[in-house]
XYZ file of N, CA and C in Angstrom:
765
model
N -4.661 -7.496 -10.928
C -5.614 -6.382 -10.528
C -6.745 -7.113 -10.029
N -7.252 -7.036 -9.243
C -8.685 -7.478 -8.826
C -9.788 -6.691 -8.592
N -11.296 -7.203 -8.461
C -12.128 -6.606 -8.333
C -11.939 -5.447 -6.927
N -12.538 -4.261 -7.019
C -12.585 -3.638 -5.677
C -13.913 -3.056 -5.480
N -14.365 -3.251 -4.464
C -15.619 -2.997 -3.735
C -15.453 -1.628 -3.169
N -16.245 -0.427 -3.404
C -16.042 0.641 -2.648
C -17.199 1.089 -1.619
N -16.765 0.990 -0.625
C -17.940 1.616 0.444
C -18.308 2.908 0.246
N -19.242 3.300 0.861
C -20.002 4.783 0.240
C -18.941 5.934 0.703
N -19.069 6.900 0.033
C -18.356 8.404 0.386
C -18.100 8.695 1.601
N -17.084 8.664 2.179
C -16.586 9.258 3.287
C -17.237 10.691 3.727
N -18.200 10.716 4.665
C -18.654 11.851 4.981
C -17.923 13.274 4.960
N -16.673 12.953 5.503
C -15.907 14.289 5.058
C -15.072 14.491 3.962
N -14.906 13.621 3.079
C -14.778 14.135 1.794
C -15.953 14.627 1.039
N -17.448 13.949 1.462
C -18.521 14.624 0.821
C -18.687 15.747 1.253
N -18.732 16.552 2.406
C -19.002 17.687 3.003
C -17.884 18.628 2.255
N -16.558 18.454 2.035
C -15.504 18.949 1.596
C -15.925 19.341 0.288
N -16.296 18.322 -0.719
C -16.886 18.470 -1.958
C -17.806 19.295 -2.099
N -18.836 19.272 -1.505
C -20.135 20.316 -1.289
C -19.909 21.753 -0.985
N -18.843 21.913 -0.198
C -18.580 23.350 0.242
C -17.693 23.875 -0.470
N -16.684 23.258 -1.161
C -15.815 23.926 -2.154
C -15.382 22.916 -3.561
N -16.443 22.705 -4.087
C -16.562 22.039 -5.259
C -15.487 21.913 -6.543
N -14.944 23.213 -6.344
C -13.686 23.361 -7.497
C -12.222 23.307 -6.825
N -12.498 22.891 -5.580
C -11.002 22.661 -5.236
C -10.131 21.594 -5.397
N -8.767 21.654 -5.650
C -7.923 20.460 -5.920
C -7.919 19.650 -4.916
N -7.252 18.501 -5.445
C -6.993 17.391 -4.493
C -5.783 17.662 -3.447
N -4.809 18.634 -4.091
C -4.008 19.216 -3.337
C -4.266 20.264 -2.164
N -5.209 20.600 -2.521
C -6.048 21.629 -1.197
C -6.419 20.862 -0.409
N -7.346 19.802 -0.903
C -7.876 18.816 0.056
C -6.993 17.944 0.925
N -5.691 17.598 0.539
C -4.914 16.777 1.241
C -3.867 17.461 2.231
N -3.981 18.944 2.302
C -3.273 19.736 2.898
C -3.963 19.557 4.289
N -4.984 19.172 4.683
C -5.623 18.525 6.046
C -5.290 17.642 6.243
N -4.337 17.112 7.100
C -3.614 15.875 7.359
C -4.512 14.772 7.704
N -5.603 15.296 8.790
C -6.404 14.315 9.286
C -7.395 13.851 7.977
N -7.767 14.782 7.105
C -8.743 14.295 5.918
C -7.985 13.392 5.085
N -6.781 13.492 4.867
C -5.890 12.747 3.961
C -5.666 11.235 4.692
N -5.575 11.222 6.065
C -5.125 10.297 6.723
C -6.405 9.174 6.384
N -7.763 9.779 6.832
C -8.872 9.158 6.808
C -9.553 8.438 5.634
N -9.121 9.490 4.328
C -9.341 8.873 3.275
C -8.320 7.544 2.731
N -7.036 7.676 2.962
C -6.363 6.773 2.791
C -6.982 5.518 3.873
N -7.053 5.732 4.942
C -7.453 4.353 5.478
C -8.842 3.927 4.926
N -9.507 4.769 4.168
C -11.244 4.080 3.826
C -10.535 3.317 2.315
N -9.814 3.817 1.787
C -9.041 3.392 0.712
C -8.653 1.884 0.897
N -7.668 1.873 1.960
C -7.093 0.708 2.514
C -7.889 -0.527 2.665
N -8.824 -0.079 3.465
C -9.933 -0.834 3.741
C -10.653 -1.571 2.894
N -11.122 -0.716 1.980
C -11.974 -1.151 0.784
C -11.004 -1.977 -0.053
N -9.715 -1.811 -0.131
C -9.021 -2.676 -1.031
C -8.124 -3.802 -0.243
N -8.477 -3.771 0.984
C -8.001 -5.137 1.541
C -6.434 -5.072 1.749
N -5.960 -3.788 1.820
C -4.410 -3.510 2.207
C -3.347 -3.764 1.073
N -4.026 -4.025 -0.471
C -3.224 -3.994 -1.733
C -3.270 -2.998 -2.365
N -2.463 -2.814 -3.233
C -2.378 -1.872 -4.564
C -3.417 -1.908 -5.358
N -4.120 -1.050 -5.544
C -5.354 -1.338 -6.748
C -4.851 -2.201 -8.318
N -3.583 -1.784 -8.497
C -3.148 -1.984 -9.697
C -2.417 -3.473 -9.705
N -1.163 -3.391 -8.746
C 0.061 -4.510 -9.058
C -0.272 -5.585 -7.611
N -1.316 -5.277 -6.840
C -1.693 -5.931 -5.744
C -0.318 -6.356 -4.720
N 0.562 -5.448 -4.774
C 1.594 -5.486 -3.676
C 0.925 -4.916 -2.373
N 1.497 -5.058 -1.350
C 0.967 -4.885 -0.060
C 1.278 -3.336 0.111
N 0.211 -2.487 0.649
C 0.486 -1.276 0.941
C 1.124 -1.034 2.405
N 2.090 -0.050 2.219
C 2.954 0.171 3.635
C 2.600 1.646 3.965
N 2.156 1.484 5.789
C 1.791 2.490 6.202
C 3.333 3.238 6.416
N 3.358 4.624 6.816
C 4.626 5.170 7.380
C 5.384 4.406 8.472
N 6.606 4.181 8.310
C 7.635 3.281 9.451
C 8.181 4.157 10.178
N 9.041 3.679 11.149
C 9.335 4.677 12.325
C 10.350 5.960 11.614
N 10.856 5.801 10.327
C 11.500 6.411 9.741
C 10.664 7.624 8.863
N 9.612 7.551 8.915
C 8.637 8.026 8.172
C 8.462 7.775 6.821
N 8.900 6.552 6.061
C 8.834 6.151 4.678
C 7.531 5.320 4.671
N 7.015 5.319 3.421
C 5.885 4.594 3.540
C 5.638 3.690 1.681
N 4.782 3.202 1.360
C 4.653 2.840 0.142
C 2.799 2.818 0.022
N 2.482 3.790 -0.291
C 1.110 4.133 0.003
C 0.792 5.558 -0.407
N -0.035 6.027 -1.741
C -0.364 6.999 -2.154
C -1.854 6.566 -2.785
N -2.304 8.091 -2.799
C -3.952 8.002 -3.457
C -3.734 8.283 -4.833
N -4.422 7.213 -5.498
C -4.142 7.444 -7.019
C -5.722 7.869 -7.993
N -5.647 8.848 -8.737
C -6.939 9.076 -9.611
C -6.826 8.222 -10.870
N -7.938 7.467 -10.835
C -7.898 6.662 -11.920
C -8.185 7.442 -13.465
N -9.124 8.463 -13.246
C -9.116 9.569 -14.319
C -8.081 10.683 -13.736
N -7.314 11.228 -14.591
C -6.305 12.048 -14.076
C -7.186 13.352 -13.421
N -6.474 13.840 -12.602
C -7.352 14.769 -11.426
C -6.955 16.196 -12.455
N -6.020 15.927 -13.132
C -5.573 17.215 -13.854
C -6.486 17.408 -15.217
N -7.495 16.621 -15.461
C -8.184 16.841 -16.653
C -9.422 17.883 -16.114
N -9.042 18.919 -17.220
C -9.834 20.191 -17.018
C -10.776 20.393 -18.402
N -10.767 19.233 -19.066
C -11.696 19.395 -20.342
C -12.846 19.938 -20.346
N -13.470 19.326 -19.072
C -14.944 19.855 -18.839
C -14.858 20.220 -17.465
N -16.135 20.694 -17.123
C -16.001 21.394 -15.504
C -16.150 20.526 -14.340
N -16.442 19.460 -14.702
C -16.177 18.109 -13.999
C -14.717 17.985 -12.966
N -15.301 18.074 -11.707
C -13.823 18.050 -11.133
C -13.694 16.619 -10.351
N -12.709 15.872 -11.454
C -12.289 14.400 -11.341
C -11.808 14.038 -9.579
N -10.920 15.150 -9.301
C -10.274 15.304 -8.167
C -10.735 14.851 -6.828
N -11.974 15.229 -7.057
C -12.959 14.934 -5.559
C -14.052 13.844 -5.614
N -13.729 13.388 -6.720
C -14.833 12.144 -7.039
C -14.320 10.611 -6.309
N -15.141 10.420 -5.235
C -14.608 9.180 -4.469
C -14.164 7.910 -5.509
N -15.378 7.641 -6.211
C -14.831 6.500 -7.011
C -13.808 6.549 -7.945
N -13.273 7.808 -8.136
C -11.864 7.933 -8.994
C -10.713 7.832 -8.032
N -11.098 7.382 -6.864
C -10.033 7.466 -5.721
C -9.421 5.911 -5.533
N -8.395 5.859 -6.063
C -7.683 4.178 -5.351
C -6.508 4.256 -4.447
N -6.141 3.666 -4.069
C -4.853 3.306 -3.053
C -3.878 2.598 -4.176
N -2.648 3.354 -3.926
C -1.824 2.632 -4.987
C -0.358 2.742 -4.663
N 0.359 1.657 -4.417
C 2.060 1.974 -4.212
C 2.507 2.968 -5.253
N 4.023 3.138 -4.591
C 4.704 4.139 -5.458
C 5.374 3.689 -6.885
N 4.955 2.562 -7.005
C 5.239 2.192 -8.690
C 6.844 1.770 -8.549
N 7.599 1.795 -7.905
C 9.153 1.912 -7.537
C 9.893 3.180 -8.114
N 9.145 4.099 -7.932
C 10.059 5.548 -8.300
C 10.428 6.142 -6.986
N 10.122 5.638 -5.989
C 10.271 6.614 -4.650
C 11.736 6.169 -3.984
N 12.718 6.701 -3.753
C 13.725 6.443 -3.212
C 13.503 6.430 -1.574
N 12.652 7.294 -1.121
C 12.485 7.201 0.415
C 11.214 6.189 0.608
N 11.235 5.029 0.669
C 9.953 4.080 0.558
C 10.242 2.892 1.816
N 9.280 2.504 1.963
C 9.548 1.130 2.923
C 10.250 0.098 2.195
N 10.876 -0.576 2.597
C 11.708 -1.600 1.894
C 12.181 -1.392 0.707
N 13.120 -0.070 0.653
C 13.772 0.604 -0.558
C 14.574 -0.405 -1.440
N 15.306 -1.356 -0.181
C 16.143 -2.112 -1.352
C 15.443 -2.883 -2.335
N 14.319 -3.268 -2.065
C 13.593 -3.732 -2.937
C 12.524 -3.368 -3.861
N 12.019 -2.245 -3.376
C 10.886 -1.191 -3.931
C 11.303 -0.194 -4.565
N 12.432 0.260 -4.332
C 12.705 1.431 -4.979
C 13.806 0.886 -6.380
N 13.120 0.853 -7.448
C 13.796 -0.054 -8.670
C 13.902 1.006 -10.029
N 13.775 2.552 -9.624
C 13.755 3.135 -10.841
C 14.817 3.180 -11.753
N 14.662 2.899 -13.096
C 13.560 3.158 -13.954
C 12.474 2.355 -14.212
N 12.743 1.013 -13.408
C 11.443 -0.065 -13.619
C 10.478 0.320 -12.844
N 9.301 1.007 -13.449
C 8.377 1.711 -12.916
C 7.048 0.713 -13.277
N 6.058 1.117 -12.333
C 4.795 0.147 -12.708
C 3.429 1.145 -12.201
N 2.430 0.729 -12.276
C 1.144 1.298 -11.995
C 1.058 2.767 -12.198
N 0.771 3.429 -11.332
C 0.387 4.830 -11.734
C 1.289 5.853 -12.128
N 2.724 5.132 -12.218
C 3.797 5.977 -12.616
C 4.171 5.987 -14.321
N 4.100 4.963 -14.858
C 3.894 5.015 -16.536
C 2.431 5.372 -16.854
N 1.464 5.131 -16.123
C -0.039 5.542 -16.761
C 0.142 7.147 -16.586
N 0.385 7.805 -15.734
C 0.804 9.385 -15.585
C -0.805 9.816 -15.690
N -0.229 11.189 -16.687
C -1.539 11.467 -16.570
C -2.750 11.194 -17.911
N -2.272 10.208 -18.506
C -3.189 9.701 -19.351
C -4.610 9.694 -19.289
N -5.484 9.429 -20.335
C -6.851 9.004 -19.948
C -7.091 7.960 -20.656
N -7.189 6.848 -19.641
C -6.975 5.671 -20.216
C -8.506 4.811 -19.827
N -9.481 5.638 -19.486
C -10.673 4.941 -19.015
C -11.346 4.123 -20.174
N -11.422 4.135 -21.160
C -11.650 3.351 -22.229
C -10.463 2.112 -22.553
N -9.577 2.396 -22.076
C -8.130 1.660 -22.680
C -7.649 0.141 -21.756
N -7.889 0.877 -20.464
C -7.636 -0.556 -19.287
C -8.665 -0.835 -18.485
N -8.559 -1.720 -17.977
C -9.581 -2.063 -17.038
C -9.405 -1.352 -15.644
N -10.764 -1.017 -15.283
C -10.870 -0.058 -13.841
C -11.149 -1.298 -12.995
N -10.441 -1.338 -11.849
C -10.745 -2.230 -10.806
C -12.039 -2.132 -10.287
N -12.630 -1.231 -10.198
C -14.130 -1.047 -9.748
C -14.806 -1.350 -10.631
N -14.482 -1.708 -11.973
C -15.760 -2.293 -12.936
C -15.653 -3.717 -13.476
N -14.273 -4.420 -12.840
C -14.119 -5.901 -13.359
C -15.139 -6.648 -12.342
N -15.396 -7.877 -13.222
C -16.210 -8.741 -12.329
C -15.308 -9.492 -11.194
N -16.053 -10.096 -10.029
C -15.433 -10.841 -9.185
C -14.821 -12.164 -9.642
N -15.693 -12.534 -10.494
C -15.467 -13.978 -11.142
C -15.586 -14.069 -12.580
N -14.928 -14.600 -13.462
C -13.806 -15.332 -13.033
C -12.552 -14.715 -13.033
N -11.483 -15.197 -12.495
C -10.188 -14.632 -12.660
C -10.092 -13.991 -14.184
N -9.445 -12.990 -14.450
C -8.969 -12.535 -15.688
C -7.786 -12.723 -16.219
N -7.057 -13.559 -15.217
C -5.659 -13.290 -15.327
C -5.069 -14.878 -15.222
N -3.750 -15.103 -16.076
C -3.181 -16.385 -15.723
C -2.021 -15.863 -15.083
N -0.962 -16.859 -14.706
C 0.206 -16.549 -14.142
C 1.344 -17.708 -14.645
N 2.719 -17.494 -14.809
C 3.511 -18.113 -14.959
C 4.508 -18.053 -13.746
N 4.564 -19.455 -13.101
C 5.258 -19.574 -11.927
C 6.627 -19.155 -11.953
N 7.201 -19.792 -13.006
C 8.627 -19.622 -12.948
C 9.239 -18.333 -13.540
N 8.378 -17.666 -14.291
C 9.144 -16.262 -14.704
C 8.194 -15.228 -13.610
N 6.828 -15.274 -13.086
C 6.329 -14.529 -12.417
C 5.414 -13.659 -13.072
N 5.634 -14.056 -14.605
C 4.721 -13.151 -15.631
C 3.202 -13.037 -15.662
N 2.511 -12.072 -15.451
C 1.066 -12.150 -15.502
C 0.629 -12.109 -16.785
N -0.116 -13.057 -17.111
C -0.914 -12.913 -18.633
C -2.533 -12.739 -18.522
N -3.137 -12.548 -19.380
C -4.317 -12.418 -20.047
C -4.624 -14.229 -19.968
N -6.167 -14.177 -19.237
C -6.704 -15.676 -19.391
C -8.048 -15.530 -20.448
N -7.541 -15.964 -21.807
C -8.356 -15.861 -22.539
C -9.984 -16.333 -22.652
N -9.822 -17.633 -21.816
C -11.105 -18.325 -21.704
C -12.037 -17.646 -20.610
N -11.304 -16.956 -19.652
C -12.043 -16.365 -18.635
C -12.707 -15.216 -18.890
N -11.960 -14.182 -19.974
C -12.241 -12.972 -20.264
C -13.598 -13.212 -21.332
N -13.506 -14.196 -22.319
C -14.751 -14.598 -22.621
C -16.001 -14.840 -22.108
N -15.629 -15.619 -20.898
C -16.746 -16.197 -20.210
C -17.537 -14.542 -19.499
N -16.572 -13.734 -19.018
C -17.130 -12.562 -18.278
C -17.369 -11.457 -19.343
N -17.329 -11.628 -20.663
C -17.808 -10.731 -21.531
C -16.342 -9.345 -21.690
N -15.233 -9.743 -21.239
C -14.246 -8.692 -21.331
C -13.299 -8.860 -22.625
N -13.188 -7.584 -23.034
C -12.232 -7.663 -24.152
C -10.890 -8.267 -23.591
N -10.077 -9.043 -24.482
C -8.969 -9.317 -24.053
C -7.771 -8.142 -24.620
N -8.074 -7.564 -25.399
C -7.329 -6.440 -25.753
C -6.936 -5.136 -24.516
N -8.377 -5.127 -23.668
C -8.209 -4.228 -22.859
C -7.626 -4.800 -21.441
N -7.570 -6.289 -21.240
C -6.645 -6.834 -20.487
C -5.269 -6.668 -20.502
N -4.945 -6.906 -22.029
C -3.658 -6.650 -22.366
C -3.054 -5.204 -22.460
N -3.922 -4.348 -22.453
C -3.824 -2.855 -22.578
C -3.158 -2.478 -20.863
N -3.894 -3.147 -19.976
C -3.691 -2.986 -18.621
C -2.622 -3.484 -18.271
N -1.920 -4.546 -18.666
C -0.676 -5.235 -18.443
C 0.403 -4.302 -18.915
N 0.082 -3.938 -20.293
C 1.161 -2.833 -21.066
C 1.107 -1.635 -20.240
N 0.079 -0.956 -20.005
C -0.062 0.603 -19.836
C 0.104 0.784 -18.454
N -0.058 -0.224 -17.391
C 0.532 -0.208 -15.930
C 1.902 -1.059 -15.569
N 2.249 -1.640 -16.351
C 3.710 -2.069 -16.389
C 3.405 -3.012 -15.280
N 2.667 -4.027 -15.409
C 2.373 -5.051 -14.032
C 3.073 -6.442 -14.259
N 4.117 -6.246 -15.506
C 5.062 -7.371 -15.760
C 6.453 -6.403 -15.392
N 6.682 -5.679 -14.967
C 7.803 -4.829 -14.669
C 8.682 -5.976 -13.884
N 10.149 -5.863 -13.844
C 10.887 -6.964 -13.182
C 10.682 -6.944 -11.822
N 10.509 -5.866 -11.138
C 10.424 -6.037 -9.734
C 9.129 -6.835 -9.093
N 8.092 -6.781 -9.959
C 6.830 -7.264 -9.510
C 6.690 -8.879 -10.119
N 7.512 -8.998 -11.203
C 7.510 -10.432 -11.530
C 8.582 -11.166 -10.439
N 9.306 -10.657 -9.851
C 10.653 -11.109 -8.973
C 9.698 -11.404 -7.817
N 8.672 -10.311 -7.098
C 7.750 -10.653 -5.851
C 6.954 -11.774 -6.091
N 6.510 -11.880 -7.608
C 5.496 -12.848 -7.850
C 6.132 -14.261 -7.521
N 7.356 -14.235 -8.276
C 7.712 -15.600 -8.375
C 8.322 -16.025 -6.790
N 8.757 -14.882 -5.964
C 8.778 -15.471 -4.474
C 7.615 -16.103 -4.066
N 6.572 -15.517 -4.373
C 5.121 -15.645 -3.730
C 4.950 -17.051 -4.146
N 4.800 -17.450 -5.371
C 4.399 -18.754 -6.049
C 5.364 -19.879 -5.846
N 6.631 -19.379 -5.667
C 7.537 -20.551 -5.290
C 7.334 -21.263 -3.786
N 7.256 -20.129 -2.969
C 6.913 -20.759 -1.731
C 5.541 -21.509 -1.804
N 4.262 -20.981 -2.445
C 3.346 -21.827 -2.797
C 3.468 -23.156 -3.260
N 4.337 -23.394 -4.069
C 4.641 -24.330 -4.617
C 5.428 -25.400 -3.632
N 6.279 -24.998 -3.057
C 6.879 -25.865 -1.809
C 5.826 -26.332 -0.963
N 4.927 -25.501 -0.591
C 3.600 -26.013 0.129
C 2.716 -26.857 -0.565
N 2.708 -26.717 -1.991
C 2.221 -27.740 -2.758
C 2.492 -29.150 -2.405
N 3.794 -29.173 -2.749
C 4.765 -30.422 -2.883
C 4.531 -31.077 -1.300
N 4.649 -30.088 -0.287
C 4.506 -30.736 1.263
C 3.257 -31.505 1.167
N 2.061 -30.727 0.872
C 0.741 -31.345 0.735
C 0.609 -32.433 0.064
N 1.073 -32.747 -1.048
C 0.795 -33.912 -1.811
C 2.005 -35.238 -1.173
N 3.378 -34.939 -0.797
C 3.986 -35.725 -0.271
C 3.428 -36.312 0.918
N 2.486 -35.647 1.873
C 1.867 -36.383 2.673
C 0.807 -36.959 2.355
N 0.050 -37.018 1.133
C -0.795 -38.072 0.402
C -1.819 -37.527 -0.268
N -2.100 -35.996 0.140
C -3.256 -35.452 -0.382
C -3.056 -35.521 -1.904
N -4.168 -35.439 -2.892
C -4.152 -35.353 -4.273
C -3.574 -33.731 -4.517
N -3.445 -33.515 -5.728
C -3.077 -32.381 -6.398
C -4.354 -31.320 -5.949
N -5.626 -31.921 -6.369
C -6.808 -31.104 -5.893
C -6.934 -30.941 -4.494
N -7.032 -31.765 -3.399
C -6.962 -31.546 -2.410
C -5.949 -30.521 -1.710
N -5.000 -30.442 -2.528
C -3.816 -29.455 -2.064
C -3.856 -28.515 -2.256
N -4.522 -28.196 -3.727
C -4.970 -26.607 -3.904
C -6.128 -26.173 -3.085
N -7.247 -27.076 -2.861
C -7.777 -26.490 -1.883
C -7.412 -26.150 -0.373
N -6.610 -26.860 -0.105
C -6.034 -26.865 1.048
C -5.474 -25.399 1.241
N -4.616 -25.223 0.227
C -3.857 -23.739 0.092
C -4.561 -22.521 -0.133
N -5.883 -22.920 -0.944
C -6.631 -21.677 -0.986
C -7.611 -21.361 0.281
N -7.775 -22.364 1.097
C -8.663 -22.014 2.293
C -7.215 -21.250 3.195
N -6.140 -21.759 3.248
C -5.289 -20.828 3.964
C -4.670 -19.440 3.579
N -4.586 -19.244 2.308
C -3.912 -18.072 1.701
C -4.920 -17.243 1.236
N -6.133 -17.380 0.684
C -7.265 -16.568 0.110
C -7.924 -16.197 1.128
N -7.645 -15.477 1.932
C -8.550 -15.186 3.017
C -7.967 -13.859 3.281
N -8.695 -13.088 4.124
C -8.346 -11.826 4.811
C -7.627 -11.997 6.095
N -6.663 -11.193 6.430
C -5.794 -11.504 7.744
C -7.157 -11.023 8.666
N -6.590 -10.964 10.132
C -7.202 -10.484 11.269
C -6.973 -8.782 10.934
N -6.243 -8.241 10.175
C -6.523 -6.721 10.049
C -7.418 -6.384 8.634
N -7.847 -7.618 8.325
C -8.861 -7.068 7.113
C -7.880 -7.046 5.793
N -6.863 -7.509 5.656
C -6.000 -7.809 4.188
C -6.102 -8.936 3.789
N -6.108 -8.455 2.348
C -5.864 -10.076 1.300
C -4.433 -10.125 1.298
N -4.076 -11.068 0.951
C -2.481 -11.243 0.790
C -2.179 -10.524 -0.628
N -0.796 -10.130 -0.339
C -0.260 -9.577 -1.469
C -0.425 -10.531 -2.708
N -0.549 -9.917 -4.030
C -0.553 -10.774 -5.428
C -1.536 -11.797 -5.261
N -2.443 -11.387 -4.867
C -3.831 -12.143 -4.846
C -4.091 -12.732 -5.590
N -4.269 -12.392 -6.955
C -4.853 -12.636 -8.444
C -3.582 -13.785 -8.697
N -2.555 -13.648 -8.391
C -1.215 -14.716 -8.659
C -1.641 -16.120 -7.997
N -2.080 -15.800 -6.991
C -2.265 -16.763 -6.216
C -3.761 -17.552 -6.548
N -4.551 -16.767 -6.664
C -5.856 -17.308 -7.275
C -5.610 -18.122 -8.706
N -4.791 -17.480 -9.745
C -4.547 -17.962 -10.928
C -3.943 -19.348 -10.665
N -2.864 -19.711 -9.808
C -2.103 -20.710 -9.438
C -2.546 -21.642 -9.106
N -3.635 -21.399 -8.314
C -4.667 -22.560 -7.483
C -6.047 -23.009 -8.444
N -6.038 -22.060 -9.641
C -7.349 -22.574 -10.215
C -8.625 -22.726 -9.848
N -9.035 -23.940 -10.117
C -10.355 -23.907 -9.944
C -10.717 -24.043 -8.671
N -10.026 -24.806 -7.918
C -10.201 -24.452 -6.478
C -10.316 -23.529 -5.750
N -9.312 -22.543 -6.281
C -9.591 -21.269 -5.807
C -10.782 -20.677 -6.045
N -11.323 -20.850 -7.214
C -12.362 -20.356 -7.696
C -13.564 -20.840 -6.476
N -13.760 -22.019 -6.303
C -14.787 -22.760 -5.543
C -14.645 -22.521 -4.289
N -13.392 -22.203 -3.589
C -13.251 -21.403 -2.228
C -13.798 -20.377 -1.977
N -13.200 -19.284 -3.127
C -13.784 -17.679 -3.002
C -15.613 -17.546 -2.805
N -16.073 -18.639 -3.787
C -17.424 -18.588 -3.889
C -18.312 -19.115 -2.658
N -17.172 -20.188 -2.029
C -18.033 -20.506 -0.430
C -17.671 -19.580 0.314
N -17.097 -18.692 0.180
C -16.978 -17.560 1.280
C -17.445 -16.526 0.952
N -18.164 -16.472 0.264
C -19.267 -14.991 -0.467
C -18.351 -14.353 -1.074
N -16.768 -14.499 -1.493
C -16.443 -13.501 -2.020
C -16.773 -12.558 -3.460
N -16.859 -11.366 -3.273
C -17.450 -10.276 -3.953
C -16.450 -9.193 -4.657
N -15.215 -9.207 -4.237
C -14.112 -8.501 -4.428
C -13.298 -7.971 -3.249
C-alpha cells in the first residue's frame, strides 16, 4: 500500500450527490458514462495500481473482462448515521477484484479463489481505525519491508516509528486485506527476482551496489508515459532501500 493523493471531487459526482444526496452507489453507477469517468479519475489518482495490493488495474479487454472496480474504504452499506458513505469522493478507491472473479483479465493467474485479498476479505467490516487508509499514510518513509525470496510483505518497524505510525495498524492491514495471499506473493517474487537479475547485471558491469540500486530506482520508480506507477511499487521501493528514497525525494514524489 502506498500513499494516494486524490484530486478534487469530479464535478459530475458533486452534482449528482447534491441533487440526490441519499442515492446509493448502485443508482449512481447505473449511468455508464458516470461510472467510467469516476473510474478514470480513480485510476489517474492512483497511477494505475490497486489502492491495496498495488497490482496493475486492468481495463476491459476485447472479451469484456477487467480487473478493476470501485471500492468504498468505509462500507457504503453503513447506515448507522444519516451520512451517505456511498457518494463520498474521499471514500472511493480503485481496487482489483482480489482473486475472486472468474471472468477477469489474465484469469489463469488472477482468479485464485479462495485465495482472496484486498476488498474481498475486508467485505463490509468497519475498519477505519483498524487498518491503514492509503489517503492518510505518509509519502515518506516506506512503511513496509519485503523478503525477495518469499515475496512476503512485512512492517518496517523503524520507519513506522519515524512516521509515528502504529505498527499494529500496519500488521492489521496486512492481515485484514490479506496482502500476503499466495497470489500476491507469487507476483511480487516475480517482480523482485527480475529486479535482482538486473542488480547483478549492474554490479557485474562494475557498479557498486549503491550505484546499481540508484540506477534501478531511476528506471523503475517512475510513472510511465500513461501516468502509471509500476505494479507492486512499495515492494520495489522497499527492495531498493535508501537509494529508492533518495530518488523519490529527488523527483518530488508525494504519493
